[in-house]
PDB file of C-alpha atoms in Angstrom:
ATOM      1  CA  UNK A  26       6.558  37.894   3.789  1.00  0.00           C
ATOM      2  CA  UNK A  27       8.637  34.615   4.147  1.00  0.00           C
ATOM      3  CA  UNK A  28       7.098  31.537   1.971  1.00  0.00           C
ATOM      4  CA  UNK A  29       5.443  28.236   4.126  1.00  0.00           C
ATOM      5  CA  UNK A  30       7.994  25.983   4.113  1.00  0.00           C
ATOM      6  CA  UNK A  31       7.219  22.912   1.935  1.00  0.00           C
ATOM      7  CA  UNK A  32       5.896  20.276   3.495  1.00  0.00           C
ATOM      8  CA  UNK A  33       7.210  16.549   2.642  1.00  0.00           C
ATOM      9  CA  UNK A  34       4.385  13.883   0.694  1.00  0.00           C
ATOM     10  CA  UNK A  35       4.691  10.091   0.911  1.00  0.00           C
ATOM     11  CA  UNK A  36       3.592   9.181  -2.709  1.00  0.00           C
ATOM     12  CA  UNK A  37       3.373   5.393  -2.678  1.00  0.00           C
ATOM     13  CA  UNK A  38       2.800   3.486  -5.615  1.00  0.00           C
ATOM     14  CA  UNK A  39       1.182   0.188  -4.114  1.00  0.00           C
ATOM     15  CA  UNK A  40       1.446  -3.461  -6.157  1.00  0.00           C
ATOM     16  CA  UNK A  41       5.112  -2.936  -7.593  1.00  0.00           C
ATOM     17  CA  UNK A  42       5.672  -7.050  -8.238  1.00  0.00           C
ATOM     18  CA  UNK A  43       2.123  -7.854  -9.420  1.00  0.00           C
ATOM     19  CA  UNK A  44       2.586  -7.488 -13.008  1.00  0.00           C
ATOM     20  CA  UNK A  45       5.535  -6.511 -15.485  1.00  0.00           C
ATOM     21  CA  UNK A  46       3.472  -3.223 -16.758  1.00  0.00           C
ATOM     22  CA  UNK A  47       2.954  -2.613 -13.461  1.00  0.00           C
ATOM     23  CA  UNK A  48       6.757  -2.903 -12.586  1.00  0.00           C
ATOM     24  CA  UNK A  49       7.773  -0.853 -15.542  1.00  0.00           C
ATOM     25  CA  UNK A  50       5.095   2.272 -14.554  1.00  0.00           C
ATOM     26  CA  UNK A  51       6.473   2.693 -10.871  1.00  0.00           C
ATOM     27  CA  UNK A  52      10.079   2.153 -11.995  1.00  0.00           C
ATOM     28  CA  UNK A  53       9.614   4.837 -14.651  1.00  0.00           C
ATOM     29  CA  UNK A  54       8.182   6.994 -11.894  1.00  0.00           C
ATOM     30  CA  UNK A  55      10.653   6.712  -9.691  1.00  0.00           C
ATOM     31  CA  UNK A  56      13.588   7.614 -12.224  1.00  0.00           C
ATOM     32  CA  UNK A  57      11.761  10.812 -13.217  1.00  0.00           C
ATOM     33  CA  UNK A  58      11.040  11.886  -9.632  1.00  0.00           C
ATOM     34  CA  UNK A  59       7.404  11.123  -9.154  1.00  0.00           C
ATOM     35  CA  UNK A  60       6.970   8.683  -6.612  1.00  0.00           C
ATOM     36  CA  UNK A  61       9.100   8.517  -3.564  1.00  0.00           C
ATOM     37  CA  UNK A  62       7.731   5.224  -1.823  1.00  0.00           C
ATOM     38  CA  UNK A  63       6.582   2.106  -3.512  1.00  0.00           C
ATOM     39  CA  UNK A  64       5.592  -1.415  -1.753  1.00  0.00           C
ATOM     40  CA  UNK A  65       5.949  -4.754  -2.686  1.00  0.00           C
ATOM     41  CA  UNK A  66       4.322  -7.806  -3.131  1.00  0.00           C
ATOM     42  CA  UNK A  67       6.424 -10.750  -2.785  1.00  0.00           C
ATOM     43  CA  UNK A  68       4.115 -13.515  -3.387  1.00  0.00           C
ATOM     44  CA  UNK A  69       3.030 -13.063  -7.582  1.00  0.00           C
ATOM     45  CA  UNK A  70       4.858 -15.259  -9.918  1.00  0.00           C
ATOM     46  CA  UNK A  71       6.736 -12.249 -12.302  1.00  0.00           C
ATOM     47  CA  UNK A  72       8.193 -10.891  -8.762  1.00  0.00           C
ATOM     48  CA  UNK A  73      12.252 -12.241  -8.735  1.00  0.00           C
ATOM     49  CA  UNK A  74      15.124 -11.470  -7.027  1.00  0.00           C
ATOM     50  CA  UNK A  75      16.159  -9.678 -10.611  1.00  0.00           C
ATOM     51  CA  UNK A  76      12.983  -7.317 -10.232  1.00  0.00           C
ATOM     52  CA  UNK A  77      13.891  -6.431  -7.106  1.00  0.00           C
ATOM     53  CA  UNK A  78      17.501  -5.613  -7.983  1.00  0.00           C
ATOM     54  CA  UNK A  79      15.932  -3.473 -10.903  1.00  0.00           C
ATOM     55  CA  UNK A  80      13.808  -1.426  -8.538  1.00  0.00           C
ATOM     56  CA  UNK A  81      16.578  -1.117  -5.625  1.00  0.00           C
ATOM     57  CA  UNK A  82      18.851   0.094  -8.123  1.00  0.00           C
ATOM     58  CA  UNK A  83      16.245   3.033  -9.623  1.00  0.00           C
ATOM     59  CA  UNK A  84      14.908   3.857  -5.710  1.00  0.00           C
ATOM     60  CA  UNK A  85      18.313   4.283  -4.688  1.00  0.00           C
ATOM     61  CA  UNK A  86      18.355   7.493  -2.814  1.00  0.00           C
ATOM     62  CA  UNK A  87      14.994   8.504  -4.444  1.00  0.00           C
ATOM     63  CA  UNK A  88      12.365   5.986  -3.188  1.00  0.00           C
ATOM     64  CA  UNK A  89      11.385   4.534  -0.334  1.00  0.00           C
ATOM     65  CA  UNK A  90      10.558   0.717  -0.666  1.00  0.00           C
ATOM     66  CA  UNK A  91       8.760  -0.770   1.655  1.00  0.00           C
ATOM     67  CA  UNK A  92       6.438  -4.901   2.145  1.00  0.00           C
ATOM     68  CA  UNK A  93       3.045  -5.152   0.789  1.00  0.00           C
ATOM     69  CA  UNK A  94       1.583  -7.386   3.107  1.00  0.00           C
ATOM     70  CA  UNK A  95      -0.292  -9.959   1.259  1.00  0.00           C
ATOM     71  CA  UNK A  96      -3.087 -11.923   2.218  1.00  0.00           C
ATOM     72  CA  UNK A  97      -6.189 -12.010  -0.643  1.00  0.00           C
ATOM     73  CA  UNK A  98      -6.590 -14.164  -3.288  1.00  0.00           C
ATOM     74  CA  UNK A  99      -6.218 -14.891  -5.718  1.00  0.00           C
ATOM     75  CA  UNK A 100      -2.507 -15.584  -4.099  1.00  0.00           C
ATOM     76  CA  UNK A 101      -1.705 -18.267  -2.293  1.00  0.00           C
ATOM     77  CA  UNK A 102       0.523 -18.312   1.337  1.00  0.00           C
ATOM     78  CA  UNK A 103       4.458 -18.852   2.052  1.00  0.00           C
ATOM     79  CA  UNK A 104       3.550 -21.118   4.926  1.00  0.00           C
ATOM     80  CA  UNK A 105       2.133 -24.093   5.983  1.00  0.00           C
ATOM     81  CA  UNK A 106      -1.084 -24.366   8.198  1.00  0.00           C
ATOM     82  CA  UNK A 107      -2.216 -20.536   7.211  1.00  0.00           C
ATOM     83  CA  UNK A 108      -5.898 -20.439   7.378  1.00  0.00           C
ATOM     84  CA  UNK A 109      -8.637 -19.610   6.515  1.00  0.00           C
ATOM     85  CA  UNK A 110      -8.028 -20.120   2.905  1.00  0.00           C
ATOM     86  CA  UNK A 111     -10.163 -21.380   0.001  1.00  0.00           C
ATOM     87  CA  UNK A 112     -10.492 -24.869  -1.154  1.00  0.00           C
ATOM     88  CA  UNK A 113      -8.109 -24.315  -3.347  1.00  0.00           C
ATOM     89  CA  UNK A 114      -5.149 -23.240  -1.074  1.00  0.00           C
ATOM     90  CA  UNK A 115      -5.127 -19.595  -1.772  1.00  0.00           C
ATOM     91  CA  UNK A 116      -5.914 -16.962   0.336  1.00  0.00           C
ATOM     92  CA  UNK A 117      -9.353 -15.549   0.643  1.00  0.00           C
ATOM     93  CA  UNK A 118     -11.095 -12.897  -1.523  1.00  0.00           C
ATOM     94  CA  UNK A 119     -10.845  -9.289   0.725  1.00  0.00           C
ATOM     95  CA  UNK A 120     -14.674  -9.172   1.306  1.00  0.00           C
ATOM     96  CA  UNK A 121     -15.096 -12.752   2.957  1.00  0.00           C
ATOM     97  CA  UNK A 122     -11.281 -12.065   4.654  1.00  0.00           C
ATOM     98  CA  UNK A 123     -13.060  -9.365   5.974  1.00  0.00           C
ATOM     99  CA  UNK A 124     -16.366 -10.714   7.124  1.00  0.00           C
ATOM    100  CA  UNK A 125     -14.442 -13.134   8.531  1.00  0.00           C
ATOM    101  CA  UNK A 126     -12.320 -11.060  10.422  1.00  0.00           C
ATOM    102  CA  UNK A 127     -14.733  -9.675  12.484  1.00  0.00           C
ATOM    103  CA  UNK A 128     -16.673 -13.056  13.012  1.00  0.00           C
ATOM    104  CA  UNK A 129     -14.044 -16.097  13.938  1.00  0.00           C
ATOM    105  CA  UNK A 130     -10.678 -15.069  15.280  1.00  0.00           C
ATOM    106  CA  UNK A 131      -7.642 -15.572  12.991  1.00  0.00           C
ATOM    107  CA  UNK A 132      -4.786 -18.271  14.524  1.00  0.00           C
ATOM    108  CA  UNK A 133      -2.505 -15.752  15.758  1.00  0.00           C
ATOM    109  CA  UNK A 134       0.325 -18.135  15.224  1.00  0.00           C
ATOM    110  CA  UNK A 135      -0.504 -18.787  11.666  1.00  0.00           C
ATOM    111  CA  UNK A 136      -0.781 -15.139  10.798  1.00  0.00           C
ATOM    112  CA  UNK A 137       2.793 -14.471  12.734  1.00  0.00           C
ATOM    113  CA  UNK A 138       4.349 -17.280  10.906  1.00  0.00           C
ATOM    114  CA  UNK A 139       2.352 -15.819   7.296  1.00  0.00           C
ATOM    115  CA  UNK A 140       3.505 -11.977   8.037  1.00  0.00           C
ATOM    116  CA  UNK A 141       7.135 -13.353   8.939  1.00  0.00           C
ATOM    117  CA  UNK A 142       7.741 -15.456   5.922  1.00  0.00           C
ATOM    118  CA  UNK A 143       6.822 -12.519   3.317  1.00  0.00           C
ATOM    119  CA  UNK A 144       9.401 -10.577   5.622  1.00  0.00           C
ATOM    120  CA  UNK A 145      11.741 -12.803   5.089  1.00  0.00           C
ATOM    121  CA  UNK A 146      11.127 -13.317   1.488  1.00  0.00           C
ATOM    122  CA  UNK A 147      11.668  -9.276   1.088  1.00  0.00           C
ATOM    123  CA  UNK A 148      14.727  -9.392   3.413  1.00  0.00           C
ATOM    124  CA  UNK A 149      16.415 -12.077   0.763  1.00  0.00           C
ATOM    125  CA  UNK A 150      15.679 -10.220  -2.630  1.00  0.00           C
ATOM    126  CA  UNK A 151      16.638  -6.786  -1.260  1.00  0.00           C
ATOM    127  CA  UNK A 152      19.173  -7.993   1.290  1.00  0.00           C
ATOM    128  CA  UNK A 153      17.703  -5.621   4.073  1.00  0.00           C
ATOM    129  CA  UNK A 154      14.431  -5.160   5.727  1.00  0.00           C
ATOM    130  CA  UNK A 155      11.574  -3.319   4.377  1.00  0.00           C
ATOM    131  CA  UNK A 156      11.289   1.070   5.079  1.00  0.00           C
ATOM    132  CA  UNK A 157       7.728   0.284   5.731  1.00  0.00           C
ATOM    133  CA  UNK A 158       5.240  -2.311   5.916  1.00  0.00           C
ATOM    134  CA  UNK A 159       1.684  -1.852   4.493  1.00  0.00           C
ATOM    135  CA  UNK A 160      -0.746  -4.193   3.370  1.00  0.00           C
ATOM    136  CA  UNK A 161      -2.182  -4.918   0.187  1.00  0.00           C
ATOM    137  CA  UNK A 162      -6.154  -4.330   0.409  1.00  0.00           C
ATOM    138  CA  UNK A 163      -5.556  -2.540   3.840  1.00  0.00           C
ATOM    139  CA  UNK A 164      -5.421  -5.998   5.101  1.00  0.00           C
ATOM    140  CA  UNK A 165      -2.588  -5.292   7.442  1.00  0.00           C
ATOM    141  CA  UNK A 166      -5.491  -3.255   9.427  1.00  0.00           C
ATOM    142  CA  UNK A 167      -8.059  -5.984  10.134  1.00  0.00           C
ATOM    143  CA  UNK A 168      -8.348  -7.360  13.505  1.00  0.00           C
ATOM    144  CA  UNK A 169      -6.585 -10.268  14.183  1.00  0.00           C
ATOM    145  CA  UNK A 170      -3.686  -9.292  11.415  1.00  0.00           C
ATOM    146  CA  UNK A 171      -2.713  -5.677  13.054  1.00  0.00           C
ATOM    147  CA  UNK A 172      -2.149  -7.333  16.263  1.00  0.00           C
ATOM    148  CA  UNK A 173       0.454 -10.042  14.945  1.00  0.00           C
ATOM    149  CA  UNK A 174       1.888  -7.599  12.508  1.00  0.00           C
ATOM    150  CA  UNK A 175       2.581  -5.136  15.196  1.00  0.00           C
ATOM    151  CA  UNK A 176       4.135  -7.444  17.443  1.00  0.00           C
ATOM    152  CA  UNK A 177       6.498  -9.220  14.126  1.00  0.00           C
ATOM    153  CA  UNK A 178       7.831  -5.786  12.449  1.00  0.00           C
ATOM    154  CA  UNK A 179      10.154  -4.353  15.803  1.00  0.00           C
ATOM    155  CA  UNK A 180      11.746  -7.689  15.752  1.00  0.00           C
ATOM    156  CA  UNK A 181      11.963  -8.245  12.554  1.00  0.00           C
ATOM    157  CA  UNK A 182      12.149  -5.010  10.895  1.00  0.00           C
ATOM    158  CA  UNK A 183      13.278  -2.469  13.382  1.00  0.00           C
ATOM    159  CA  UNK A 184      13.052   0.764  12.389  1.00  0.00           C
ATOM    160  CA  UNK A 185      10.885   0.064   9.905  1.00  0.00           C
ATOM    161  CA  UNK A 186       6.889   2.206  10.300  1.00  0.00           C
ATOM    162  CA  UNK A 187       4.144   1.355   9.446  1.00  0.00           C
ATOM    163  CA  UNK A 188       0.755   2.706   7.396  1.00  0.00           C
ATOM    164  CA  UNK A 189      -1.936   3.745   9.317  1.00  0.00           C
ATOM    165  CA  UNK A 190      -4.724   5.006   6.582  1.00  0.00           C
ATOM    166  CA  UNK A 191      -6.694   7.324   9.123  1.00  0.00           C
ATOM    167  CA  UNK A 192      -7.840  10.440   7.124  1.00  0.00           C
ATOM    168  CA  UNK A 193      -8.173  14.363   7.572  1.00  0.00           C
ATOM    169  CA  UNK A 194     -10.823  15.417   5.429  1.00  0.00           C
ATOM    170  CA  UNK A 195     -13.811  15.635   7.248  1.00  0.00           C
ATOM    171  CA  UNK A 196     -16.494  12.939   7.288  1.00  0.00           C
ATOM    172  CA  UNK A 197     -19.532  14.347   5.630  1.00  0.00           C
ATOM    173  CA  UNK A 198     -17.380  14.905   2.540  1.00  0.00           C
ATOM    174  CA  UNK A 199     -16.429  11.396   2.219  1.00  0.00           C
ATOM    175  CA  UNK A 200     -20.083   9.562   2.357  1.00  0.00           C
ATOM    176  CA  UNK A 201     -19.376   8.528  -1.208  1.00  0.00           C
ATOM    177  CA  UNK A 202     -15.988   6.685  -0.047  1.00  0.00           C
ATOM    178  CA  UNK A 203     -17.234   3.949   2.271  1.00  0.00           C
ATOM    179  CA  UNK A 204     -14.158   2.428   2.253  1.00  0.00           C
ATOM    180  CA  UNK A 205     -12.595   5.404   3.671  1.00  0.00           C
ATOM    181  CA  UNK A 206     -14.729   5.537   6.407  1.00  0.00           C
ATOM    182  CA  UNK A 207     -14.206   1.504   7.039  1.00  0.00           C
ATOM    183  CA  UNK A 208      -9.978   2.646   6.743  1.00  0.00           C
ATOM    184  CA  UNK A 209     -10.857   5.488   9.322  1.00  0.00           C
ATOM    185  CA  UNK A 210     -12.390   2.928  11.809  1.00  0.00           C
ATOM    186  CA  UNK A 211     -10.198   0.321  11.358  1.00  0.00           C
ATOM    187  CA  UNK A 212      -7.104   2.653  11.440  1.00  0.00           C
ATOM    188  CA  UNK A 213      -8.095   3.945  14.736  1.00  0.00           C
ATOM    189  CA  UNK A 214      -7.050   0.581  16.384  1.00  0.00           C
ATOM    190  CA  UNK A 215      -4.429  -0.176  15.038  1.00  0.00           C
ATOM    191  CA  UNK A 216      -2.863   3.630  15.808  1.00  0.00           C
ATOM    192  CA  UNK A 217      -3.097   2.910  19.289  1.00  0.00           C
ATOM    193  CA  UNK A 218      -1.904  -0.188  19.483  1.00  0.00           C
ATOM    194  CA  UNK A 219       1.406   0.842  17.094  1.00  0.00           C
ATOM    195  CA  UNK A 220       2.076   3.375  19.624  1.00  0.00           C
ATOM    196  CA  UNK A 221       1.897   1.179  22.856  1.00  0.00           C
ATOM    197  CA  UNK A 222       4.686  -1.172  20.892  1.00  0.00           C
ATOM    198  CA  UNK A 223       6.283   1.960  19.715  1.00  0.00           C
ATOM    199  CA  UNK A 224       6.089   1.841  16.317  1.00  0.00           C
ATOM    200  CA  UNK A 225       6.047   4.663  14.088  1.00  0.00           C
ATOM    201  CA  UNK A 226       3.153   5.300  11.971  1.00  0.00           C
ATOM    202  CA  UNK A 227       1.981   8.006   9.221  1.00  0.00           C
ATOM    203  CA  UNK A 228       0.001  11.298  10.929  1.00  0.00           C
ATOM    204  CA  UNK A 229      -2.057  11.182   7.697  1.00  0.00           C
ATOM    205  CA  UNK A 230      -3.589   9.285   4.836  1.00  0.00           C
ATOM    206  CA  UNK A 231      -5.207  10.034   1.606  1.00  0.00           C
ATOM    207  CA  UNK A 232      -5.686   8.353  -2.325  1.00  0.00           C
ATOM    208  CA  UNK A 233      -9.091   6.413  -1.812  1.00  0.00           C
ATOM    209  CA  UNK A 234     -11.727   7.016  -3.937  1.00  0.00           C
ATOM    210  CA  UNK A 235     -14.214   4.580  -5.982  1.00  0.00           C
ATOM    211  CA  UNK A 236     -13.170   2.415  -8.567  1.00  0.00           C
ATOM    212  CA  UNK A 237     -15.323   3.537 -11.323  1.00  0.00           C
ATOM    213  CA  UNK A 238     -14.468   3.166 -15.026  1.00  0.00           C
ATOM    214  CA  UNK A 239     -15.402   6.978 -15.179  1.00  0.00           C
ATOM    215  CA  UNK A 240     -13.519   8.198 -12.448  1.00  0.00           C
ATOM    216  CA  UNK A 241     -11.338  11.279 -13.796  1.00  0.00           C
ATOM    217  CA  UNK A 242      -8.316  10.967 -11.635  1.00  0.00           C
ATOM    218  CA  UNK A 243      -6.529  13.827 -12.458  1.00  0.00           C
ATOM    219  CA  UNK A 244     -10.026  16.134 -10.705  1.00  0.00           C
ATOM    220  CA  UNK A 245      -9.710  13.817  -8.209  1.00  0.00           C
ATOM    221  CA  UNK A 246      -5.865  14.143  -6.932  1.00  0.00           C
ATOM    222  CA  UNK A 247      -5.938  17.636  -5.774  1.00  0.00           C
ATOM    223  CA  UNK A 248      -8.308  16.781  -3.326  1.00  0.00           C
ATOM    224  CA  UNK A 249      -6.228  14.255  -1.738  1.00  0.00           C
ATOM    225  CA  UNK A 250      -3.817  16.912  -0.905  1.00  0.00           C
ATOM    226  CA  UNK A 251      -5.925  19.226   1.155  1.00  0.00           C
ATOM    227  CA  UNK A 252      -5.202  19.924   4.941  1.00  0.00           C
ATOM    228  CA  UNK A 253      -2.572  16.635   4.741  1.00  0.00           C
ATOM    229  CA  UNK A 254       0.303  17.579   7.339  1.00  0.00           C
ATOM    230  CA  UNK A 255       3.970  17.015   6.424  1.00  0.00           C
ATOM    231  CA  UNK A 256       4.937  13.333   6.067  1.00  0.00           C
ATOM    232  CA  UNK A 257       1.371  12.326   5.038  1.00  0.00           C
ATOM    233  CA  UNK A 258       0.762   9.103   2.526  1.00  0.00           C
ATOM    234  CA  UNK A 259      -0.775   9.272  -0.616  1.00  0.00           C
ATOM    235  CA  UNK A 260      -1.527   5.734  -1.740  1.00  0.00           C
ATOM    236  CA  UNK A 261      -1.470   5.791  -5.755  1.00  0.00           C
ATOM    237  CA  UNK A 262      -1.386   2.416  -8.171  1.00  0.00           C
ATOM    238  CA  UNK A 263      -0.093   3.493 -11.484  1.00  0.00           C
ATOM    239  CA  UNK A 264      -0.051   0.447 -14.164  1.00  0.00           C
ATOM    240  CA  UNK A 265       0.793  -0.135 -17.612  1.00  0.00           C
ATOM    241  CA  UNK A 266      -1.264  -3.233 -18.798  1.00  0.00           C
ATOM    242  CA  UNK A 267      -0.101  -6.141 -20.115  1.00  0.00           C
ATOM    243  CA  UNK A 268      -1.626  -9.689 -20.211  1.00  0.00           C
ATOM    244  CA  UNK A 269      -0.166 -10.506 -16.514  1.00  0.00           C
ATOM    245  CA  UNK A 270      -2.257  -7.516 -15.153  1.00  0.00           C
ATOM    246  CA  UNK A 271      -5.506  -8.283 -17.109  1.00  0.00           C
ATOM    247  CA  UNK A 272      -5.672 -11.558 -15.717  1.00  0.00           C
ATOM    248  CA  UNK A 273      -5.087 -10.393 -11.980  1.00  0.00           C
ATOM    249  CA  UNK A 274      -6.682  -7.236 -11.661  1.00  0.00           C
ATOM    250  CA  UNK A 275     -10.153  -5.850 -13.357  1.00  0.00           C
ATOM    251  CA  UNK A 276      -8.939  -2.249 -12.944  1.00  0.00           C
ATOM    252  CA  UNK A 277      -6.463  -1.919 -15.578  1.00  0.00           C
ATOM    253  CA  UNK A 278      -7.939   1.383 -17.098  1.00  0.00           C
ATOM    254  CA  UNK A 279      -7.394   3.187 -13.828  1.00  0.00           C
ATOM    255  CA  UNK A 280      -3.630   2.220 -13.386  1.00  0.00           C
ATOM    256  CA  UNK A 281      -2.920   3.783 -16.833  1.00  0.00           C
ATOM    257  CA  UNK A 282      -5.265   6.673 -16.169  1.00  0.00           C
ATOM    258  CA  UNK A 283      -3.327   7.081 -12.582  1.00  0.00           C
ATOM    259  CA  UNK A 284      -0.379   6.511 -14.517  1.00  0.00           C
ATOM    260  CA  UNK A 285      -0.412   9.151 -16.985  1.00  0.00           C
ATOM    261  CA  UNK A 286      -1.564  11.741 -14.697  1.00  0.00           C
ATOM    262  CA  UNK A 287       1.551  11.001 -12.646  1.00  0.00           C
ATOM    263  CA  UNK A 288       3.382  11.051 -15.384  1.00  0.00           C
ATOM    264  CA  UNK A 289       1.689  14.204 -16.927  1.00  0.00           C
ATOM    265  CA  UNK A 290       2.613  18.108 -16.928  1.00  0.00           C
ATOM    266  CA  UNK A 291      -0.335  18.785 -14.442  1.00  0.00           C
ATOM    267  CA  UNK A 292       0.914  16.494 -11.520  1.00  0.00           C
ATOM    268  CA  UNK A 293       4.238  18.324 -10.522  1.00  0.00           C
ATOM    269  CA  UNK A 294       2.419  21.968 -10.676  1.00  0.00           C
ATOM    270  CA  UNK A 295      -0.654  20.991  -7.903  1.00  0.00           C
ATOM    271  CA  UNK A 296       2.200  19.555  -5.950  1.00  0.00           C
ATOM    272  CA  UNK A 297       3.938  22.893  -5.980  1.00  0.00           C
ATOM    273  CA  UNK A 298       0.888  24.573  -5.425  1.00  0.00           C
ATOM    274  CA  UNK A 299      -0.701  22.794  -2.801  1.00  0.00           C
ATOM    275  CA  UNK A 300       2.996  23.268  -1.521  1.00  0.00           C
ATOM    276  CA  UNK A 301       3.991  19.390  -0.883  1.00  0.00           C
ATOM    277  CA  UNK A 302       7.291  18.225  -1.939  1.00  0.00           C
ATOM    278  CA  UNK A 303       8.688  14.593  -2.910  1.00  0.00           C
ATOM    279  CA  UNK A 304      12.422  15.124  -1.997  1.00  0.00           C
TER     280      UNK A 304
END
């Protein structure tokens, strides 16, 4: 009997930029053949045109790199006239972006000029356009954003797809994972408006869960492989922490758990077994 072929995984370390530990993890991921896809965030203060240089040079020919779309505090816009921000001139935190985005519609023209100056910004420290474009916090997927972003990436980024985060395991198995369900929703749009522009998007999606201090990550990850078709996503955000990351982020402990899991003996033999590849 002839073996299934192997199908291909997306493993995409989000947040590369955000932090130095976190820079380091995905870097040392990527060198030992771990992670094939990372995106970036061009907008924290420790993200340089010398980072970038540091990760093109490891991903070359073994990672993916693609624009984390930015728009949550506690990080503040590229452009002029962005809104609606906080008093202090940063963007909003995810829940009120959300709320938001569902009660007053954003300035479309503000949001183009927003999504096109982080382009930009990526274009100049990697000296080509972005693989992909996703969005940090899923907030590439809220209304108001998906439509701008969908009309900026084919003329800015052509070629470039984009992450839809639309799942495959059924519903009544996921009640614990309300944000899931919210991604499924929202990802639903935004699908079929990528393919009236003609953008290419992921079939599949998988790596939510909740943030819990107790969450054992490496019972959770084999789960995220089940039923996913070839060329499916599996969002991931390995850390090491440092000071940088402790004063950004609250969920330190589960970027080094995630980390050493991915780093781990287990991680490459469920791969294998669930028969998913990352070259």
């Amino acid at each position: 009997m002839t073996a299934a072929p192997q199908r291909r995984l997306i493993l995409c370390a989000d947040d590369f930029g955000l932090a130095p530990g976190v820079d380091d993890a995905i870097l040392d991921l990527i060198g030992r053949g771990r992670l094939n896809a990372t995106s970036v965030m061009v907008l924290p203060p420790t993200f340089s045109p010398a980072e970038a240089k540091r990760l093109a040079d490891v991903a070359e020919g073994r990672a993916q790199i693609g624009l984390h779309l930015t728009l949550t505090a506690p990080f503040k816009p590229l452009t002029f006239g962005y809104a609606p921000l906080a008093r202090d001139g940063s963007f909003l935190p995810v829940g009120k972006l959300l709320a938001a985005s569902f009660v007053t519609p954003f300035d479309r023209d503000g949001v183009t000029r927003e999504i096109t100056a982080q382009l930009e910004a990526f274009m100049r420290a990697f000296g080509r356009p972005p693989d992909y474009v996703d969005g940090h916090q899923h907030v590439h997927l809220l209304p108001g954003v998906r439509e701008a972003l969908l009309d900026v990436v084919p003329r800015t980024a052509p070629g470039a797809w984009v992450r839809q985060c639309g799942q495959v395991t059924a519903t009544l198995k996921r009640l614990g994972d309300p944000k899931s369900l919210l991604l499924d929703r929202m990802s639903g749009a935004f699908r079929r408006l990528a393919a009236d522009r003609g953008v290419t998007t992921n079939p599949a999606f998988a790596g939510t869960y909740t943030f819990k201090p107790e969450v054992d990550y490496a019972a959770l990850f084999p789960a995220f492989l089940k039923d996913l078709p070839d060329g499916s996503v599996v969002m991931c955000h390995p850390g090491r922490v440092d000071g940088e990351l402790k004063r950004l982020d609250p969920l330190t402990g589960l970027r080094a758990a995630e980390y050493a899991y991915l780093g781990g003996d287990a991680f490459p033999k469920v791969l294998a077994a669930a028969g998913f590849t990352l070259s």
